[in-house]
mmCIF file of C-alpha atoms in Angstrom:
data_model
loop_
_atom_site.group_PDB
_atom_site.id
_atom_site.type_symbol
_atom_site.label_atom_id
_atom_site.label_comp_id
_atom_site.label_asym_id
_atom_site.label_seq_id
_atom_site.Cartn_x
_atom_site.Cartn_y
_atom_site.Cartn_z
ATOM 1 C CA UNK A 234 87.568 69.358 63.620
ATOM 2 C CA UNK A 235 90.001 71.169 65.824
ATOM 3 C CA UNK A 236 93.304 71.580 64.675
ATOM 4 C CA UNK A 237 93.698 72.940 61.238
ATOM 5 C CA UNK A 238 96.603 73.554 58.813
ATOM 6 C CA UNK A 239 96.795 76.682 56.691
ATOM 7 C CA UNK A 240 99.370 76.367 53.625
ATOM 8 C CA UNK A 241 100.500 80.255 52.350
ATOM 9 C CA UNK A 242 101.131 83.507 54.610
ATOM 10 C CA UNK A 243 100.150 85.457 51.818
ATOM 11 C CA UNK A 244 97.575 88.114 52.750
ATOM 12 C CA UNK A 245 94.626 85.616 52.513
ATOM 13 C CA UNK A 246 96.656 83.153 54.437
ATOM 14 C CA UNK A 247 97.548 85.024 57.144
ATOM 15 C CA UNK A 248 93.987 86.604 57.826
ATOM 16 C CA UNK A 249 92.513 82.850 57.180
ATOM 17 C CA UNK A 250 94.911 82.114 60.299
ATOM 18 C CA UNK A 251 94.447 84.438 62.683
ATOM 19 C CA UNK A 252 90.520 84.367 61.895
ATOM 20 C CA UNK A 253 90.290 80.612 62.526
ATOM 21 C CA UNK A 254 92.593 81.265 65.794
ATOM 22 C CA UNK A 255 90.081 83.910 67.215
ATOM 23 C CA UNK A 256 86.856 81.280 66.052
ATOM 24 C CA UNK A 257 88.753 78.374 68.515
ATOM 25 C CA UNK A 258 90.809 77.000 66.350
ATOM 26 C CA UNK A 259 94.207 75.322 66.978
ATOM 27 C CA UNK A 260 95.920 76.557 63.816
ATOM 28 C CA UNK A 261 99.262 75.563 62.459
ATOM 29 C CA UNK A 262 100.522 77.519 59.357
ATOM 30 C CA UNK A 263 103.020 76.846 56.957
ATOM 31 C CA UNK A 264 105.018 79.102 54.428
ATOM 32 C CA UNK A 265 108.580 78.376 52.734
ATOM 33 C CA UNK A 266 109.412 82.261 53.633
ATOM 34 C CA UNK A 267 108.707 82.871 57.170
ATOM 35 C CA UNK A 268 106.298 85.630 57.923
ATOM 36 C CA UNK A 269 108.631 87.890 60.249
ATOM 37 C CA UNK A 270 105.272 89.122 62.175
ATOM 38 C CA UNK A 271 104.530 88.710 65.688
ATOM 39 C CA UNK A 272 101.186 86.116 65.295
ATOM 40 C CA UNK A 273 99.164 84.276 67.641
ATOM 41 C CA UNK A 274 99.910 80.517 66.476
ATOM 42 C CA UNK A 275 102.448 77.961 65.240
ATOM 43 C CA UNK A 276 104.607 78.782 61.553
ATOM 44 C CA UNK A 277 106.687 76.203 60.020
ATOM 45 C CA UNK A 278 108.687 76.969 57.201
ATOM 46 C CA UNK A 279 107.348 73.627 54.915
ATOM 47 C CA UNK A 280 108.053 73.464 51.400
ATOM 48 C CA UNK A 281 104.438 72.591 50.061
ATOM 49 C CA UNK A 282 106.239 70.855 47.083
ATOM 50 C CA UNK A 283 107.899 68.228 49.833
ATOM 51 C CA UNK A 284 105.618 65.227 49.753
ATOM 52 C CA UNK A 285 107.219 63.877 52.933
ATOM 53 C CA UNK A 286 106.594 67.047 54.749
ATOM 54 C CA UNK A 287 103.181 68.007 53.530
ATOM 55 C CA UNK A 288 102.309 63.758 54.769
ATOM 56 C CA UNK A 289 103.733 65.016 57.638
ATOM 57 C CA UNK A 290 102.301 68.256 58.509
ATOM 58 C CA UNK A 291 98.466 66.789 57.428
ATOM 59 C CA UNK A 292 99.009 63.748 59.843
ATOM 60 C CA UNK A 293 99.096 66.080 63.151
ATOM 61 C CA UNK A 294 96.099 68.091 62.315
ATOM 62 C CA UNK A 295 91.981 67.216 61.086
ATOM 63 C CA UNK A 296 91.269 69.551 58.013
ATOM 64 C CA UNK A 297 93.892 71.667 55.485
ATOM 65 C CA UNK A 298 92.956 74.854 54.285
ATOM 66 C CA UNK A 299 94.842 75.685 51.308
ATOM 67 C CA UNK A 300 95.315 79.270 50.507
ATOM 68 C CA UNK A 301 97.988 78.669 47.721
ATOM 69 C CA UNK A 302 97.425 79.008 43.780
ATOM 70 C CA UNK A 303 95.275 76.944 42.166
ATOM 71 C CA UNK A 304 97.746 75.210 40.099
ATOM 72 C CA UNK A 305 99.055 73.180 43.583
ATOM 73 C CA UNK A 306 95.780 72.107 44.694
ATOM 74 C CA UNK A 307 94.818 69.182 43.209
ATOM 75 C CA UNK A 308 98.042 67.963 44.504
ATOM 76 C CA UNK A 309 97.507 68.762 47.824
ATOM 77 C CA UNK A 310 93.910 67.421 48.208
ATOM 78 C CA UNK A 311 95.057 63.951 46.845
ATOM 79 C CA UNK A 312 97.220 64.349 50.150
ATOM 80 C CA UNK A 313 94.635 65.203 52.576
ATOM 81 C CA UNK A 314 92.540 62.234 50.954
ATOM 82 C CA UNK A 315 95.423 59.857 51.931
ATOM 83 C CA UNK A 316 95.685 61.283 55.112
ATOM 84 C CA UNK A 317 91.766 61.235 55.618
ATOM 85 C CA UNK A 318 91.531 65.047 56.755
ATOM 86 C CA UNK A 319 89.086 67.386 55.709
ATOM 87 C CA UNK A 320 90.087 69.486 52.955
ATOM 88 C CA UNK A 321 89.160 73.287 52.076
ATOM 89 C CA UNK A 322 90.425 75.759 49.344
ATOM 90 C CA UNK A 323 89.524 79.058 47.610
ATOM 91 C CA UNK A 324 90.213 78.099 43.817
ATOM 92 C CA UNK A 325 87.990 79.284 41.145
ATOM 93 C CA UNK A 326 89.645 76.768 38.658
ATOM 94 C CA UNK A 327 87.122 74.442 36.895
ATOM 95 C CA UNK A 328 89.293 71.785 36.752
ATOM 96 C CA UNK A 329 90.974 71.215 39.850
ATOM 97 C CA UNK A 330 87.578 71.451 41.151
ATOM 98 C CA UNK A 331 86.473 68.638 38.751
ATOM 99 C CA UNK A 332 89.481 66.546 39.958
ATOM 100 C CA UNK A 333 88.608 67.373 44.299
ATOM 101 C CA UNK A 334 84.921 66.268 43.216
ATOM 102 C CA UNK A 335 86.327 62.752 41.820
ATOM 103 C CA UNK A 336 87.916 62.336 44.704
ATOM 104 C CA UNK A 337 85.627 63.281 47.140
ATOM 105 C CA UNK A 338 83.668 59.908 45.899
ATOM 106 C CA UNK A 339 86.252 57.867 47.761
ATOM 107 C CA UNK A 340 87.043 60.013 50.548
ATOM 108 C CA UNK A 341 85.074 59.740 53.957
ATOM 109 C CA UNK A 342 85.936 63.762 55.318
ATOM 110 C CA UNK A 343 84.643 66.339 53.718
ATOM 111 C CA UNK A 344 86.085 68.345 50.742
ATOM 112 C CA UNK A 345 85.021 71.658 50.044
ATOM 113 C CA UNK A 346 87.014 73.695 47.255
ATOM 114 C CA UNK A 347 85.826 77.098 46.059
ATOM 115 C CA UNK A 348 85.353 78.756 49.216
ATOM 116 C CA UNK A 349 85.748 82.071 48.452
ATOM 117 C CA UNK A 350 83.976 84.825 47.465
ATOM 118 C CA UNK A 351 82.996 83.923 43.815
ATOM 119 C CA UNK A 352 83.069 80.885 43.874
ATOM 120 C CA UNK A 353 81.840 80.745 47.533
ATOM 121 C CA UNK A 354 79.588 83.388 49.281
ATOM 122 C CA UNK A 355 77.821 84.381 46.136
ATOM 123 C CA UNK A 356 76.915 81.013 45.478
ATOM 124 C CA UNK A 357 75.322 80.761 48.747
ATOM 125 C CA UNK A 358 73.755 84.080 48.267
ATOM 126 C CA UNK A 359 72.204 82.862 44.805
ATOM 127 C CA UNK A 360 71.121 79.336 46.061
ATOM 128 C CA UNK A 361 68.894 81.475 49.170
ATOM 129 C CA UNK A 362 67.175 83.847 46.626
ATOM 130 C CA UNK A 363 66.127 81.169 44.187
ATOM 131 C CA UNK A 364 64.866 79.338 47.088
ATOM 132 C CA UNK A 365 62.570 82.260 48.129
ATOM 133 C CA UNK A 366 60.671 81.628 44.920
ATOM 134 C CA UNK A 367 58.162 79.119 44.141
ATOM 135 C CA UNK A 368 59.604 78.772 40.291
ATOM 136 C CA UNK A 369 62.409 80.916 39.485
ATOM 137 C CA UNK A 370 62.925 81.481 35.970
ATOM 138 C CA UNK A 371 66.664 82.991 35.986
ATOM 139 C CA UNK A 372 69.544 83.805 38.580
ATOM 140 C CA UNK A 373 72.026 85.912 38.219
ATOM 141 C CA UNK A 374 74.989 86.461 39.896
ATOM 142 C CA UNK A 375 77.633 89.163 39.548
ATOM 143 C CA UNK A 376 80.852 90.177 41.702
ATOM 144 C CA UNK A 377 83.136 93.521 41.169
ATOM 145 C CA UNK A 378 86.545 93.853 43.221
ATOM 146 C CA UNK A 379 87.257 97.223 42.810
ATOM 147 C CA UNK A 380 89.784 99.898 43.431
ATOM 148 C CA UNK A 381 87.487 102.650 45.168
ATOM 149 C CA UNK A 382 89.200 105.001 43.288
ATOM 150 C CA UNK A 383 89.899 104.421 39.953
ATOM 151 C CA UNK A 384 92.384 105.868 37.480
ATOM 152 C CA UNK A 385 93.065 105.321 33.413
ATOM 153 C CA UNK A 386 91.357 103.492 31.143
ATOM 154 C CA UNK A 387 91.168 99.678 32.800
ATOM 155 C CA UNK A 388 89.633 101.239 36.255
ATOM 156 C CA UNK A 389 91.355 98.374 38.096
ATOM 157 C CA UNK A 390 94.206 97.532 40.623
ATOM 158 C CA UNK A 391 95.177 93.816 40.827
ATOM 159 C CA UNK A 392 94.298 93.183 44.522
ATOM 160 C CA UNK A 393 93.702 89.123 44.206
ATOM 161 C CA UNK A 394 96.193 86.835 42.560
ATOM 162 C CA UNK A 395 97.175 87.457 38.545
ATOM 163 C CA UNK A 396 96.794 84.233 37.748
ATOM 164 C CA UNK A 397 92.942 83.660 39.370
ATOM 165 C CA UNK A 398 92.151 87.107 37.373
ATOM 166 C CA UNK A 399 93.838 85.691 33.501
ATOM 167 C CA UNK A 400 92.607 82.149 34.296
ATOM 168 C CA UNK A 401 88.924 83.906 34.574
ATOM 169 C CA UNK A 402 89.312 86.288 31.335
ATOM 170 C CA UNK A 403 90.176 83.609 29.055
ATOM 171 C CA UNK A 404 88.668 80.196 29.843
ATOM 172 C CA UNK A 405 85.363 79.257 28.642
ATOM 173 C CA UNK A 406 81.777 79.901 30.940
ATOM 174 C CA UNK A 407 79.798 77.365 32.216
ATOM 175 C CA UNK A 408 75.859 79.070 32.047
ATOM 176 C CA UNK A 409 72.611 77.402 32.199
ATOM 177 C CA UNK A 410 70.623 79.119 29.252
ATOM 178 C CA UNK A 411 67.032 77.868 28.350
ATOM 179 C CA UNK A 412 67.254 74.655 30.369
ATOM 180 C CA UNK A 413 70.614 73.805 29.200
ATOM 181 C CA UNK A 414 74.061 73.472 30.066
ATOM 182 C CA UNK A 415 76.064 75.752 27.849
ATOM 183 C CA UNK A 416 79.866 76.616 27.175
ATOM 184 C CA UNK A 417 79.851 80.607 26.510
ATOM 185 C CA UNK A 418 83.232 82.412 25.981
ATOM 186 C CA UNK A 419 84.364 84.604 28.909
ATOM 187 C CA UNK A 420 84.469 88.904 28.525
ATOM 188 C CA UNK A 421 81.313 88.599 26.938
ATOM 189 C CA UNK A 422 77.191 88.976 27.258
ATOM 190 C CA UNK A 423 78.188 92.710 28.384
ATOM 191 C CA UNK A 424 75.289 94.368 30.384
ATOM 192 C CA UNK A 425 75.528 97.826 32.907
ATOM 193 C CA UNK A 426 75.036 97.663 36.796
ATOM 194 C CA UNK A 427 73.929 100.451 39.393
ATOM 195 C CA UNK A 428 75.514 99.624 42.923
ATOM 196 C CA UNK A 429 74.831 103.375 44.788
ATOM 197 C CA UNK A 430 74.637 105.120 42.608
ATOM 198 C CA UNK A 431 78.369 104.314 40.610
ATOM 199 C CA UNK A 432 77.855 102.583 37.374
ATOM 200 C CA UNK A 433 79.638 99.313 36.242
ATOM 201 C CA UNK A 434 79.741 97.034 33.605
ATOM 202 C CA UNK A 435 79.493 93.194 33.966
ATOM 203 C CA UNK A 436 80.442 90.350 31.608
ATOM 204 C CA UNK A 437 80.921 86.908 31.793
ATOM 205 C CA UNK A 438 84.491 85.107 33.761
ATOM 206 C CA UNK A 439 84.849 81.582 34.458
ATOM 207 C CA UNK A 440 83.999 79.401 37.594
ATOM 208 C CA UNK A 441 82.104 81.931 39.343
ATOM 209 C CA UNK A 442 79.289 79.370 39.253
ATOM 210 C CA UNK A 443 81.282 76.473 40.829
ATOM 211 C CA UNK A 444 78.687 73.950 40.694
ATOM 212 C CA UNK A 445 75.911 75.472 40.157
ATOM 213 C CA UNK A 446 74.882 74.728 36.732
ATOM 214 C CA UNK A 447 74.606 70.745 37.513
ATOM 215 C CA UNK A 448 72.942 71.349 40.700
ATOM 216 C CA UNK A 449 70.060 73.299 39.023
ATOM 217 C CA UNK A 450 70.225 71.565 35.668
ATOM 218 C CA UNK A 451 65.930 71.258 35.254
ATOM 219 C CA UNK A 452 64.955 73.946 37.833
ATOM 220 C CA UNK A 453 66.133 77.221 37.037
ATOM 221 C CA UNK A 454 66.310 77.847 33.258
ATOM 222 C CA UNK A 455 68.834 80.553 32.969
ATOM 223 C CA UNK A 456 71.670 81.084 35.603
ATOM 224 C CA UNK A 457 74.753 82.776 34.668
ATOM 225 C CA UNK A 458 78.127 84.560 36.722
ATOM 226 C CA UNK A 459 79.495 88.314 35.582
ATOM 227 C CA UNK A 460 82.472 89.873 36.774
ATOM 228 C CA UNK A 461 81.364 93.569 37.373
ATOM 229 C CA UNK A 462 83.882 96.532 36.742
ATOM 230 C CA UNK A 463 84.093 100.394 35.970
ATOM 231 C CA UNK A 464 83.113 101.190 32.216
ATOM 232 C CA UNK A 465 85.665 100.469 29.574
ATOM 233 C CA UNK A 466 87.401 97.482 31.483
ATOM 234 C CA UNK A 467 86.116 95.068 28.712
ATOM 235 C CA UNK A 468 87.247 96.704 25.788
ATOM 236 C CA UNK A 469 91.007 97.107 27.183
ATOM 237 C CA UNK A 470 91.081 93.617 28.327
ATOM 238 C CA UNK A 471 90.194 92.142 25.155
ATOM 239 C CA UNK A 472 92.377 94.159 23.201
ATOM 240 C CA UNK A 473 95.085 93.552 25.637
ATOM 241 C CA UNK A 474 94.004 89.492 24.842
ATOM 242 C CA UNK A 475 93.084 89.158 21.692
ATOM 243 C CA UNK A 476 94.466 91.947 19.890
ATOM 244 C CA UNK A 477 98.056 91.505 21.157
ATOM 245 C CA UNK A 478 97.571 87.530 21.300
ATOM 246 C CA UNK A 479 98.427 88.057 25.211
ATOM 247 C CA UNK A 480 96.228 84.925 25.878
ATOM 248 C CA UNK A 481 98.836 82.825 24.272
ATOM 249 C CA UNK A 482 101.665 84.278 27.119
ATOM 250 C CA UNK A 483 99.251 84.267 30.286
ATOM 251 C CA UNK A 484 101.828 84.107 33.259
ATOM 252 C CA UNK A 485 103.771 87.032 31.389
ATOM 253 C CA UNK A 486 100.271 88.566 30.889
ATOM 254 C CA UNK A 487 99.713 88.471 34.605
ATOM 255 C CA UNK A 488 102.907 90.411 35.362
ATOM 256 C CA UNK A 489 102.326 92.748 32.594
ATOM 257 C CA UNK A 490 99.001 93.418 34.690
ATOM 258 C CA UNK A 491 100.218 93.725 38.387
ATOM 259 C CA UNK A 492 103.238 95.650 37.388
ATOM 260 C CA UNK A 493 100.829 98.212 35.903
ATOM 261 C CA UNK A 494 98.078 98.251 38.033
ATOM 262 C CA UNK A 495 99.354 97.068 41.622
ATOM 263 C CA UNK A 496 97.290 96.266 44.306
ATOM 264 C CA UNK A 497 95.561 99.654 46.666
ATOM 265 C CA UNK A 498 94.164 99.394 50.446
ATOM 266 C CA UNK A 499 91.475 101.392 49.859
ATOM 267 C CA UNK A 500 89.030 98.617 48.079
ATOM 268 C CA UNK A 501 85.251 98.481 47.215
ATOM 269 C CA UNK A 502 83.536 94.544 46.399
ATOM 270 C CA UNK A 503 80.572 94.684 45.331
ATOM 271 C CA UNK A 504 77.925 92.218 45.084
ATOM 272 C CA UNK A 505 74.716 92.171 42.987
ATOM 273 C CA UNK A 506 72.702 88.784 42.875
ATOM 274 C CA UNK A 507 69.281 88.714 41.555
ATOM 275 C CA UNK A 508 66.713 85.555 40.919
ATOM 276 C CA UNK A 509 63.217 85.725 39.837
ATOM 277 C CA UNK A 510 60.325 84.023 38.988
ATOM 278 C CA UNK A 511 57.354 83.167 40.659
ATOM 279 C CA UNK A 512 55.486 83.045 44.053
ATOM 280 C CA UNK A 513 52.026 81.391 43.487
ATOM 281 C CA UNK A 514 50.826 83.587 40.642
ATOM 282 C CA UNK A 515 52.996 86.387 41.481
ATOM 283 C CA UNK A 516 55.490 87.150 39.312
ATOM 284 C CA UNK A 517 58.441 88.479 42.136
ATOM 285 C CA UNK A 518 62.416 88.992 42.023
ATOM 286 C CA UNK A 519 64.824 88.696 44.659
ATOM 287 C CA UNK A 520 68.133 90.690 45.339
ATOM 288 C CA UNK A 521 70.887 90.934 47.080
ATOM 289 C CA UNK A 522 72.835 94.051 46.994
ATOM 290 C CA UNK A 523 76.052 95.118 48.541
ATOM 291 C CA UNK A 524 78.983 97.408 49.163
ATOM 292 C CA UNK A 525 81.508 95.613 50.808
ATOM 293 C CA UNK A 526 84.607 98.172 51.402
ATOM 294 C CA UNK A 527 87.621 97.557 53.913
ATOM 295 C CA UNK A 528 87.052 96.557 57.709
ATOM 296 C CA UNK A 529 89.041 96.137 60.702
ATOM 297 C CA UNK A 530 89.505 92.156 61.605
ATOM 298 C CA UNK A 531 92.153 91.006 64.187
ATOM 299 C CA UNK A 532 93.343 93.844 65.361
ATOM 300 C CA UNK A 533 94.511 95.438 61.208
ATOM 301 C CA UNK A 534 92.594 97.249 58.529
ATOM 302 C CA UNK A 535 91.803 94.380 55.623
ATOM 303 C CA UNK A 536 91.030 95.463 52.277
ATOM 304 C CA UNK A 537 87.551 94.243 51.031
ATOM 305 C CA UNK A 538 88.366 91.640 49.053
ATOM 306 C CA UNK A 539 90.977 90.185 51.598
ATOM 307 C CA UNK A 540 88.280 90.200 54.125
ATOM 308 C CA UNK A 541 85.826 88.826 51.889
ATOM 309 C CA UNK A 542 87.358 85.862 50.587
ATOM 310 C CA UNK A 543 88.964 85.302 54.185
ATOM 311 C CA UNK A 544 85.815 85.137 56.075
ATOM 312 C CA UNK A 545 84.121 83.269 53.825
ATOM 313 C CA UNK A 546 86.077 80.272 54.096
ATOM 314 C CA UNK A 547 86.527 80.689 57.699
ATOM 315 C CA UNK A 548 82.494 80.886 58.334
ATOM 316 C CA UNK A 549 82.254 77.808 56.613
ATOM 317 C CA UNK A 550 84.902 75.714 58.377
ATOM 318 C CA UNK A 551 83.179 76.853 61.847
ATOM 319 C CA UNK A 552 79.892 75.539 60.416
ATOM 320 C CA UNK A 553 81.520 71.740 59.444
ATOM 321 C CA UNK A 554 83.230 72.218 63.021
ATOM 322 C CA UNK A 555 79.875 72.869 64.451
ATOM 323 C CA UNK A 556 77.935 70.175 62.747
ATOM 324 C CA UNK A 557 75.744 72.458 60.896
ATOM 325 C CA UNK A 558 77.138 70.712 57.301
ATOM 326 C CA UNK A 559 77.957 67.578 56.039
ATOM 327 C CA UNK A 560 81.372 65.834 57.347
ATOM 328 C CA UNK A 561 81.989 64.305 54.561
ATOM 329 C CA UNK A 562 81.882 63.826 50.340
ATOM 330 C CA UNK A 563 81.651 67.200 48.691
ATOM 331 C CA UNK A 564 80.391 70.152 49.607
ATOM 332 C CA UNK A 565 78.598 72.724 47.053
ATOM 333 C CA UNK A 566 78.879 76.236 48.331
ATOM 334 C CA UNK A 567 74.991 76.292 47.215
ATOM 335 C CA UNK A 568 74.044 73.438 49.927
ATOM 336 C CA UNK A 569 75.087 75.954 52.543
ATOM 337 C CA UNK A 570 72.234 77.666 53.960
ATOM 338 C CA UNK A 571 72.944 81.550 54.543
ATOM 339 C CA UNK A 572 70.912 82.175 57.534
ATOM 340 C CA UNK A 573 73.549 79.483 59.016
ATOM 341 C CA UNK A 574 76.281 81.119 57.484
ATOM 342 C CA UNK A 575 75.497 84.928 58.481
ATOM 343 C CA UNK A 576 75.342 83.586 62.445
ATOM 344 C CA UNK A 577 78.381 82.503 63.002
ATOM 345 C CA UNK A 578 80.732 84.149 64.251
ATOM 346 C CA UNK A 579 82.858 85.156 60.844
ATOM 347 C CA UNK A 580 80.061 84.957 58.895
ATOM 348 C CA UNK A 581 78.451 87.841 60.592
ATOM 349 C CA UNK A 582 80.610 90.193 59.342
ATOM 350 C CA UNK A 583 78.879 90.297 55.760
ATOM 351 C CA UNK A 584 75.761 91.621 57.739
ATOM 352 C CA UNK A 585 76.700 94.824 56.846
ATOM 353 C CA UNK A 586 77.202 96.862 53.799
ATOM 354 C CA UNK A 587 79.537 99.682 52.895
#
């Protein structure tokens, strides 16, 4: 795996780009507007909606990453089947996932959605702490992107896409609770975090668990994903929902959103994942703890959850290019071992907090 395309220039895109560049990568991007930066690799102006162009751009390269909304990728994976690439994306949609695993069944190159952050790195994070423990009895996994500093009552700035952030509010939870496979409604199961010091409150959001559930269906009891944020978040949300029947008008929902709460540079992510169970007789948890706030990558400042999302995906492609996972059928972000991941050379970048 060599040459790569990247579809979207957005801010994910572009850092996805010039990060696989730097790793050894032969990259060739592709956005309908034409990023007017100076960067280090091909940009085509493709229209990703162009079936003869996107069968044309996948049949000069080995692997696609797709960094475009999650609503186009189901599409383009049935592409880079056809064209027997590899595929990666960062969606957090259950279904479009659902439809990439069908197809991976017939495909002989690997395809690995949900690369991200959450779905993605916290998955991996999860599937090494329950794996410490002999038994583990419950995991639990919880991810905050955060404006660092806050102001009214929702405590938020809409720094990843509107749609990802509605899509998560509103559909329905996969959780494994008391040995079972569960559908739970998302904004709820509220509970309160300390991450240094700054309190948050975390509830549940959907497809932070990618794949999770199935893969541990009859080992770990209880698993569940939260979306942390500042206190109150909740309470506006679901009023803003509910209460005003926004749920029934999501894409104007998401504008509503972004127009009052656009995105800030100076970010915070935080990450708290916790398992526990046993070792031997020992009753014993596991965490995993972190402050992730913005970092300087290719030569630019990236906000947290830019960088976070970015590298993730990146770490993983140079472990498939590196033969460290499987080159083919699907990949679960929980199969990837995080010792692996945290040595390469993007990876090691989440090696430190703050």
């Amino acid at each position: 795996m060599k040459t790569i395309a990247v579809l979207g220039l957005g801010k994910i895109g572009t850092l996805a780009a010039e990060l696989l560049h730097d790793a050894g990568f032969t990259v060739i991007a592709h956005d309908l507007r034409m990023n007017n930066r100076e960067l280090p690799f091909e940009v085509r102006a493709t229209d990703v909606q162009d079936d003869a162009a996107i069968k044309s751009a996948f049949n000069e390269v080995d692997a696609v990453l797709s960094c475009l909304p999650y609503h186009l990728n189901a599409k383009l994976a049935r592409a880079a089947l056809a064209a027997n690439i590899h595929y990666f994306d960062l969606t957090e949609d259950v279904p479009t996932t659902k439809a990439i695993l069908e197809m991976s069944k017939s495909s002989n190159r690997l395809m690995a959605p949900q690369c991200g952050l959450a779905p993605g790195f916290i998955g991996i994070v999860g599937a090494d702490l329950i794996a410490r423990l002999d038994d583990c009895r419950s995991c639990k996994m919880r991810v905050g992107a955060l404006p660092q500093n806050p102001t009214g009552l929702m405590g938020y700035s809409f720094n990843w896409s509107p749609e990802g952030v509605v899509n998560e509010y509103l559909n329905d939870c996969e959780v494994l609770e008391n040995g079972e496979i569960k559908s739970v409604s998302a904004m709820e199961w509220m509970e309160k975090h300390y991450i240094n010091g700054v309190e948050l409150e975390a509830f549940t959001t959907s497809g932070g668990l990618g794949t999770m559930c199935e893969t541990y269906l009859g080992r770990v009891p209880n698993m569940d994903y939260k979306t942390m944020r500042y206190p109150g978040h909740a309470a506006q949300m679901n009023f803003f929902f509910h209460e005003l029947l926004m749920r029934e008008r999501r894409k104007e929902a998401g504008e509503i959103l972004v127009n009052a709460k656009p995105p800030v540079r100076d970010d915070v992510v935080y990450v708290h994942a916790a398992a526990e169970g046993w070792r031997g007789a020992d009753l014993a948890r596991e965490e995993f703890v972190r402050a992730y706030k913005p970092r300087e990558l290719a030569g630019s400042t990236r906000t947290a959850i830019a960088w976070t999302t970015t590298c993730s995906v990146v770490a993983v492609m140079e472990m498939v290019r590196d033969g460290t996972l499987r080159q083919s059928g699907f990949l679960k972000q929980e199969d990837i071992p995080l010792d692996s991941f945290l040595a390469t050379k993007t990876g090691a970048v989440f090696r430190r907090d703050g």
